[in-house]
Amino acid sequence: MAADIYKLPFVDGLFDTATMIRTLHHMTEPQAALHQVRRTMQTGATFILEYANKQNIKAILRYFLSRQSWSPFSLQSVEFEKLNFDYHPKMVRNWLSESGFTLERQLAVSYFRLGAFKKYLPLNLLVRMDAILQPTGNWCQLSPSVFTRSYAVGDTQKASEGMFFKCPVCEADFLKPHQASLICQKCSRAWPIREGIFDFRVNVG
């Protein structure tokens, strides 16, 4: 399926589990994306999120050695390449809370992502070393990548049986199949199905 993360085509309270891995760092509005994910989840649902951490050891060293201009300690996101963002852990925790999630666990991963480590140390050793350090993410986040496990809180009504898609434009929750499209019964917009893939990015109506 292809869709806009800021206008997900799913009804409210649909999923009991969701993951977002290696994607948040490409989003210009991460909090809006997390709000959309929460909207589609049932109360108590599990959400696994991975994000790129700006407050990692390499960035801290580069900052103190004057090899980068941005501070790894500031709360603002940094766009180090076009549409590639690093986020401060505190901001991500705030976004999760404001979106309706309760953070349960954090894992700090990829401490040994540097090319020199990969070149001179065996892979199985790097994996074991990283596994030992991962639980430190519950106390401090100094790795380039952080995994979080959260639970959806609040009072979200579970989606009715048989309900799945909704129109991402008018938000009507009844789309009717017609030939190679789904037709919104409220605004009459048509969303194509191309080679079995639902495409909610393009209006073909």
PDB file of C-alpha atoms in Angstrom:
ATOM      1  CA  MET A   1       0.000   0.000   0.000  1.00  0.00           C
ATOM      2  CA  ALA A   2       1.122   3.557  -0.743  1.00  0.00           C
ATOM      3  CA  ALA A   3      -0.210   6.398   1.398  1.00  0.00           C
ATOM      4  CA  ASP A   4       0.566   9.708   3.083  1.00  0.00           C
ATOM      5  CA  ILE A   5       1.768   9.213   6.677  1.00  0.00           C
ATOM      6  CA  TYR A   6       0.077  12.484   7.623  1.00  0.00           C
ATOM      7  CA  LYS A   7      -3.284  11.263   6.256  1.00  0.00           C
ATOM      8  CA  LEU A   8      -3.356   7.547   6.909  1.00  0.00           C
ATOM      9  CA  PRO A   9      -6.274   5.824   5.136  1.00  0.00           C
ATOM     10  CA  PHE A  10      -7.251   3.651   8.113  1.00  0.00           C
ATOM     11  CA  VAL A  11     -10.239   3.954  10.420  1.00  0.00           C
ATOM     12  CA  ASP A  12      -9.694   4.891  14.064  1.00  0.00           C
ATOM     13  CA  GLY A  13      -8.867   2.180  16.602  1.00  0.00           C
ATOM     14  CA  LEU A  14      -8.021  -0.455  13.998  1.00  0.00           C
ATOM     15  CA  PHE A  15      -4.655  -1.941  14.994  1.00  0.00           C
ATOM     16  CA  ASP A  16      -3.435  -3.661  18.154  1.00  0.00           C
ATOM     17  CA  THR A  17       0.238  -3.400  17.115  1.00  0.00           C
ATOM     18  CA  ALA A  18       2.260  -1.017  14.960  1.00  0.00           C
ATOM     19  CA  THR A  19       5.932  -0.590  14.093  1.00  0.00           C
ATOM     20  CA  MET A  20       7.845   2.350  12.641  1.00  0.00           C
ATOM     21  CA  ILE A  21      11.469   1.418  11.962  1.00  0.00           C
ATOM     22  CA  ARG A  22      14.014   3.383   9.907  1.00  0.00           C
ATOM     23  CA  THR A  23      11.329   5.790   8.706  1.00  0.00           C
ATOM     24  CA  LEU A  24      10.768   8.581  11.255  1.00  0.00           C
ATOM     25  CA  HIS A  25      14.099  10.221  10.404  1.00  0.00           C
ATOM     26  CA  HIS A  26      12.802  11.031   6.905  1.00  0.00           C
ATOM     27  CA  MET A  27       9.778  12.991   8.168  1.00  0.00           C
ATOM     28  CA  THR A  28       9.593  16.768   8.376  1.00  0.00           C
ATOM     29  CA  GLU A  29       6.668  16.593  10.823  1.00  0.00           C
ATOM     30  CA  PRO A  30       7.396  13.617  13.089  1.00  0.00           C
ATOM     31  CA  GLN A  31       4.884  14.580  15.763  1.00  0.00           C
ATOM     32  CA  ALA A  32       2.059  14.780  13.222  1.00  0.00           C
ATOM     33  CA  ALA A  33       3.047  11.338  11.958  1.00  0.00           C
ATOM     34  CA  LEU A  34       2.946   9.892  15.476  1.00  0.00           C
ATOM     35  CA  HIS A  35      -0.493  11.430  16.034  1.00  0.00           C
ATOM     36  CA  GLN A  36      -1.739   9.629  12.935  1.00  0.00           C
ATOM     37  CA  VAL A  37      -0.279   6.317  14.062  1.00  0.00           C
ATOM     38  CA  ARG A  38      -1.916   6.680  17.484  1.00  0.00           C
ATOM     39  CA  ARG A  39      -5.285   7.490  15.895  1.00  0.00           C
ATOM     40  CA  THR A  40      -5.328   4.150  14.105  1.00  0.00           C
ATOM     41  CA  MET A  41      -4.454   2.138  17.231  1.00  0.00           C
ATOM     42  CA  GLN A  42      -6.649   0.582  19.885  1.00  0.00           C
ATOM     43  CA  THR A  43      -6.258   1.475  23.546  1.00  0.00           C
ATOM     44  CA  GLY A  44      -3.494  -0.692  25.004  1.00  0.00           C
ATOM     45  CA  ALA A  45      -1.960  -1.419  21.600  1.00  0.00           C
ATOM     46  CA  THR A  46       1.818  -1.861  21.354  1.00  0.00           C
ATOM     47  CA  PHE A  47       3.905   0.574  19.323  1.00  0.00           C
ATOM     48  CA  ILE A  48       7.540  -0.117  18.404  1.00  0.00           C
ATOM     49  CA  LEU A  49       9.411   2.984  17.220  1.00  0.00           C
ATOM     50  CA  GLU A  50      13.005   3.394  16.073  1.00  0.00           C
ATOM     51  CA  TYR A  51      14.531   6.829  15.598  1.00  0.00           C
ATOM     52  CA  ALA A  52      17.880   8.420  14.751  1.00  0.00           C
ATOM     53  CA  ASN A  53      19.433   9.924  17.871  1.00  0.00           C
ATOM     54  CA  LYS A  54      21.312  13.235  17.541  1.00  0.00           C
ATOM     55  CA  GLN A  55      22.776  12.885  21.051  1.00  0.00           C
ATOM     56  CA  ASN A  56      25.062   9.980  20.185  1.00  0.00           C
ATOM     57  CA  ILE A  57      28.689   9.529  21.213  1.00  0.00           C
ATOM     58  CA  LYS A  58      30.113  10.271  17.762  1.00  0.00           C
ATOM     59  CA  ALA A  59      28.130  13.517  17.454  1.00  0.00           C
ATOM     60  CA  ILE A  60      29.176  14.592  20.956  1.00  0.00           C
ATOM     61  CA  LEU A  61      32.864  14.018  20.197  1.00  0.00           C
ATOM     62  CA  ARG A  62      32.626  15.815  16.851  1.00  0.00           C
ATOM     63  CA  TYR A  63      30.930  18.761  18.546  1.00  0.00           C
ATOM     64  CA  PHE A  64      33.594  19.110  21.248  1.00  0.00           C
ATOM     65  CA  LEU A  65      36.323  18.807  18.600  1.00  0.00           C
ATOM     66  CA  SER A  66      34.626  21.576  16.561  1.00  0.00           C
ATOM     67  CA  ARG A  67      34.017  19.255  13.621  1.00  0.00           C
ATOM     68  CA  GLN A  68      30.288  19.969  13.461  1.00  0.00           C
ATOM     69  CA  SER A  69      28.357  23.178  13.995  1.00  0.00           C
ATOM     70  CA  TRP A  70      25.150  21.839  15.543  1.00  0.00           C
ATOM     71  CA  SER A  71      24.900  20.860  19.191  1.00  0.00           C
ATOM     72  CA  PRO A  72      23.893  17.283  20.030  1.00  0.00           C
ATOM     73  CA  PHE A  73      22.453  18.604  23.301  1.00  0.00           C
ATOM     74  CA  SER A  74      19.908  21.044  21.858  1.00  0.00           C
ATOM     75  CA  LEU A  75      16.328  19.824  21.588  1.00  0.00           C
ATOM     76  CA  GLN A  76      15.885  20.946  17.987  1.00  0.00           C
ATOM     77  CA  SER A  77      15.973  18.326  15.252  1.00  0.00           C
ATOM     78  CA  VAL A  78      18.912  18.505  12.865  1.00  0.00           C
ATOM     79  CA  GLU A  79      18.682  17.873   9.119  1.00  0.00           C
ATOM     80  CA  PHE A  80      22.194  16.635   8.330  1.00  0.00           C
ATOM     81  CA  GLU A  81      21.215  15.768   4.754  1.00  0.00           C
ATOM     82  CA  LYS A  82      18.084  16.589   2.781  1.00  0.00           C
ATOM     83  CA  LEU A  83      15.147  14.776   4.423  1.00  0.00           C
ATOM     84  CA  ASN A  84      17.445  13.006   6.877  1.00  0.00           C
ATOM     85  CA  PHE A  85      16.807  14.104  10.452  1.00  0.00           C
ATOM     86  CA  ASP A  86      18.317  13.273  13.818  1.00  0.00           C
ATOM     87  CA  TYR A  87      16.141  13.828  16.895  1.00  0.00           C
ATOM     88  CA  HIS A  88      16.871  14.494  20.535  1.00  0.00           C
ATOM     89  CA  PRO A  89      15.615  11.643  22.780  1.00  0.00           C
ATOM     90  CA  LYS A  90      13.745  14.037  25.061  1.00  0.00           C
ATOM     91  CA  MET A  91      11.786  15.450  22.128  1.00  0.00           C
ATOM     92  CA  VAL A  92      10.842  11.979  20.904  1.00  0.00           C
ATOM     93  CA  ARG A  93       9.626  11.066  24.386  1.00  0.00           C
ATOM     94  CA  ASN A  94       7.581  14.272  24.485  1.00  0.00           C
ATOM     95  CA  TRP A  95       6.065  13.551  21.067  1.00  0.00           C
ATOM     96  CA  LEU A  96       5.100  10.043  22.130  1.00  0.00           C
ATOM     97  CA  SER A  97       3.456  11.316  25.308  1.00  0.00           C
ATOM     98  CA  GLU A  98       1.604  14.132  23.545  1.00  0.00           C
ATOM     99  CA  SER A  99       0.405  11.703  20.871  1.00  0.00           C
ATOM    100  CA  GLY A 100      -1.172   9.384  23.431  1.00  0.00           C
ATOM    101  CA  PHE A 101       1.532   6.817  24.163  1.00  0.00           C
ATOM    102  CA  THR A 102       3.108   5.684  27.422  1.00  0.00           C
ATOM    103  CA  LEU A 103       6.776   4.794  27.035  1.00  0.00           C
ATOM    104  CA  GLU A 104       7.619   1.397  28.511  1.00  0.00           C
ATOM    105  CA  ARG A 105      11.149   0.550  27.322  1.00  0.00           C
ATOM    106  CA  GLN A 106      14.103   1.977  25.387  1.00  0.00           C
ATOM    107  CA  LEU A 107      16.995   0.140  23.737  1.00  0.00           C
ATOM    108  CA  ALA A 108      20.173   1.865  22.566  1.00  0.00           C
ATOM    109  CA  VAL A 109      21.444   0.116  19.431  1.00  0.00           C
ATOM    110  CA  SER A 110      24.205   0.352  16.813  1.00  0.00           C
ATOM    111  CA  TYR A 111      26.938   1.611  19.131  1.00  0.00           C
ATOM    112  CA  PHE A 112      29.523   0.014  16.840  1.00  0.00           C
ATOM    113  CA  ARG A 113      28.269   1.302  13.500  1.00  0.00           C
ATOM    114  CA  LEU A 114      31.626   2.937  12.674  1.00  0.00           C
ATOM    115  CA  GLY A 115      33.429   1.554   9.637  1.00  0.00           C
ATOM    116  CA  ALA A 116      36.637   0.924  11.583  1.00  0.00           C
ATOM    117  CA  PHE A 117      34.845  -1.434  13.972  1.00  0.00           C
ATOM    118  CA  LYS A 118      33.231  -3.315  11.092  1.00  0.00           C
ATOM    119  CA  LYS A 119      36.555  -3.588   9.280  1.00  0.00           C
ATOM    120  CA  TYR A 120      38.701  -4.930  12.103  1.00  0.00           C
ATOM    121  CA  LEU A 121      36.326  -6.708  14.490  1.00  0.00           C
ATOM    122  CA  PRO A 122      34.358  -9.919  13.788  1.00  0.00           C
ATOM    123  CA  LEU A 123      30.644  -9.425  13.205  1.00  0.00           C
ATOM    124  CA  ASN A 124      29.600 -11.865  15.935  1.00  0.00           C
ATOM    125  CA  LEU A 125      31.729  -9.955  18.462  1.00  0.00           C
ATOM    126  CA  LEU A 126      30.138  -6.639  17.462  1.00  0.00           C
ATOM    127  CA  VAL A 127      26.680  -8.160  17.801  1.00  0.00           C
ATOM    128  CA  ARG A 128      27.428  -9.503  21.289  1.00  0.00           C
ATOM    129  CA  MET A 129      28.939  -6.207  22.432  1.00  0.00           C
ATOM    130  CA  ASP A 130      25.983  -4.245  21.105  1.00  0.00           C
ATOM    131  CA  ALA A 131      23.529  -6.612  22.803  1.00  0.00           C
ATOM    132  CA  ILE A 132      25.255  -6.038  26.149  1.00  0.00           C
ATOM    133  CA  LEU A 133      24.909  -2.262  25.806  1.00  0.00           C
ATOM    134  CA  GLN A 134      21.351  -2.140  24.464  1.00  0.00           C
ATOM    135  CA  PRO A 135      19.617  -2.113  27.897  1.00  0.00           C
ATOM    136  CA  THR A 136      21.467   1.099  28.788  1.00  0.00           C
ATOM    137  CA  GLY A 137      18.885   2.853  26.627  1.00  0.00           C
ATOM    138  CA  ASN A 138      16.508   2.808  29.591  1.00  0.00           C
ATOM    139  CA  TRP A 139      18.823   5.200  31.462  1.00  0.00           C
ATOM    140  CA  CYS A 140      20.716   7.129  28.793  1.00  0.00           C
ATOM    141  CA  GLN A 141      20.582   7.274  25.018  1.00  0.00           C
ATOM    142  CA  LEU A 142      24.044   7.709  23.492  1.00  0.00           C
ATOM    143  CA  SER A 143      23.764   5.398  20.493  1.00  0.00           C
ATOM    144  CA  PRO A 144      22.978   6.551  16.935  1.00  0.00           C
ATOM    145  CA  SER A 145      19.753   4.554  16.918  1.00  0.00           C
ATOM    146  CA  VAL A 146      17.165   4.042  19.661  1.00  0.00           C
ATOM    147  CA  PHE A 147      14.268   1.599  19.796  1.00  0.00           C
ATOM    148  CA  THR A 148      11.264   2.334  22.003  1.00  0.00           C
ATOM    149  CA  ARG A 149       8.278   0.260  23.083  1.00  0.00           C
ATOM    150  CA  SER A 150       5.173   2.190  24.048  1.00  0.00           C
ATOM    151  CA  TYR A 151       1.516   1.517  24.714  1.00  0.00           C
ATOM    152  CA  ALA A 152      -1.449   3.477  23.407  1.00  0.00           C
ATOM    153  CA  VAL A 153      -3.354   5.130  26.246  1.00  0.00           C
ATOM    154  CA  GLY A 154      -6.618   7.002  26.397  1.00  0.00           C
ATOM    155  CA  ASP A 155     -10.120   6.009  25.391  1.00  0.00           C
ATOM    156  CA  THR A 156     -10.130   4.946  21.749  1.00  0.00           C
ATOM    157  CA  GLN A 157     -13.120   2.970  20.536  1.00  0.00           C
ATOM    158  CA  LYS A 158     -12.139  -0.222  18.758  1.00  0.00           C
ATOM    159  CA  ALA A 159     -12.920  -0.198  15.046  1.00  0.00           C
ATOM    160  CA  SER A 160     -16.112  -1.998  14.101  1.00  0.00           C
ATOM    161  CA  GLU A 161     -15.765  -5.431  12.550  1.00  0.00           C
ATOM    162  CA  GLY A 162     -15.298  -5.229   8.802  1.00  0.00           C
ATOM    163  CA  MET A 163     -14.103  -1.607   8.848  1.00  0.00           C
ATOM    164  CA  PHE A 164     -10.587  -0.974   7.572  1.00  0.00           C
ATOM    165  CA  PHE A 165      -9.948   1.843   5.081  1.00  0.00           C
ATOM    166  CA  LYS A 166     -11.247   5.399   5.200  1.00  0.00           C
ATOM    167  CA  CYS A 167     -10.934   8.237   2.712  1.00  0.00           C
ATOM    168  CA  PRO A 168      -7.799  10.250   3.557  1.00  0.00           C
ATOM    169  CA  VAL A 169      -9.397  13.421   2.154  1.00  0.00           C
ATOM    170  CA  CYS A 170     -12.932  13.618   3.581  1.00  0.00           C
ATOM    171  CA  GLU A 171     -12.357  10.896   6.233  1.00  0.00           C
ATOM    172  CA  ALA A 172     -15.504   8.969   5.351  1.00  0.00           C
ATOM    173  CA  ASP A 173     -15.166   5.372   6.527  1.00  0.00           C
ATOM    174  CA  PHE A 174     -16.918   3.597   3.678  1.00  0.00           C
ATOM    175  CA  LEU A 175     -15.008   2.933   0.462  1.00  0.00           C
ATOM    176  CA  LYS A 176     -16.667   0.766  -2.153  1.00  0.00           C
ATOM    177  CA  PRO A 177     -14.673  -1.389  -4.597  1.00  0.00           C
ATOM    178  CA  HIS A 178     -15.294  -0.500  -8.228  1.00  0.00           C
ATOM    179  CA  GLN A 179     -13.214  -2.007 -11.025  1.00  0.00           C
ATOM    180  CA  ALA A 180      -9.583  -1.125 -10.196  1.00  0.00           C
ATOM    181  CA  SER A 181     -10.367   1.468  -7.532  1.00  0.00           C
ATOM    182  CA  LEU A 182     -11.929   2.132  -4.162  1.00  0.00           C
ATOM    183  CA  ILE A 183     -14.628   4.799  -4.407  1.00  0.00           C
ATOM    184  CA  CYS A 184     -15.412   7.046  -1.457  1.00  0.00           C
ATOM    185  CA  GLN A 185     -19.170   7.047  -0.947  1.00  0.00           C
ATOM    186  CA  LYS A 186     -19.105  10.573   0.509  1.00  0.00           C
ATOM    187  CA  CYS A 187     -16.843  12.658  -1.739  1.00  0.00           C
ATOM    188  CA  SER A 188     -16.777  10.267  -4.747  1.00  0.00           C
ATOM    189  CA  ARG A 189     -13.002  10.276  -4.926  1.00  0.00           C
ATOM    190  CA  ALA A 190     -11.454   7.195  -6.479  1.00  0.00           C
ATOM    191  CA  TRP A 191      -8.297   5.602  -5.104  1.00  0.00           C
ATOM    192  CA  PRO A 192      -6.574   3.242  -7.561  1.00  0.00           C
ATOM    193  CA  ILE A 193      -5.488  -0.344  -7.057  1.00  0.00           C
ATOM    194  CA  ARG A 194      -2.475  -0.988  -9.254  1.00  0.00           C
ATOM    195  CA  GLU A 195      -1.190  -4.559  -9.528  1.00  0.00           C
ATOM    196  CA  GLY A 196      -2.813  -5.358  -6.200  1.00  0.00           C
ATOM    197  CA  ILE A 197      -1.370  -2.300  -4.437  1.00  0.00           C
ATOM    198  CA  PHE A 198      -3.754   0.233  -2.898  1.00  0.00           C
ATOM    199  CA  ASP A 199      -2.573   3.737  -3.777  1.00  0.00           C
ATOM    200  CA  PHE A 200      -4.008   6.468  -1.571  1.00  0.00           C
ATOM    201  CA  ARG A 201      -1.580   9.112  -2.824  1.00  0.00           C
ATOM    202  CA  VAL A 202      -3.283   9.750  -6.163  1.00  0.00           C
ATOM    203  CA  ASN A 203      -6.883  10.739  -6.844  1.00  0.00           C
ATOM    204  CA  VAL A 204      -8.047   9.168 -10.099  1.00  0.00           C
ATOM    205  CA  GLY A 205     -11.682  10.196  -9.718  1.00  0.00           C
TER     206      GLY A 205
END
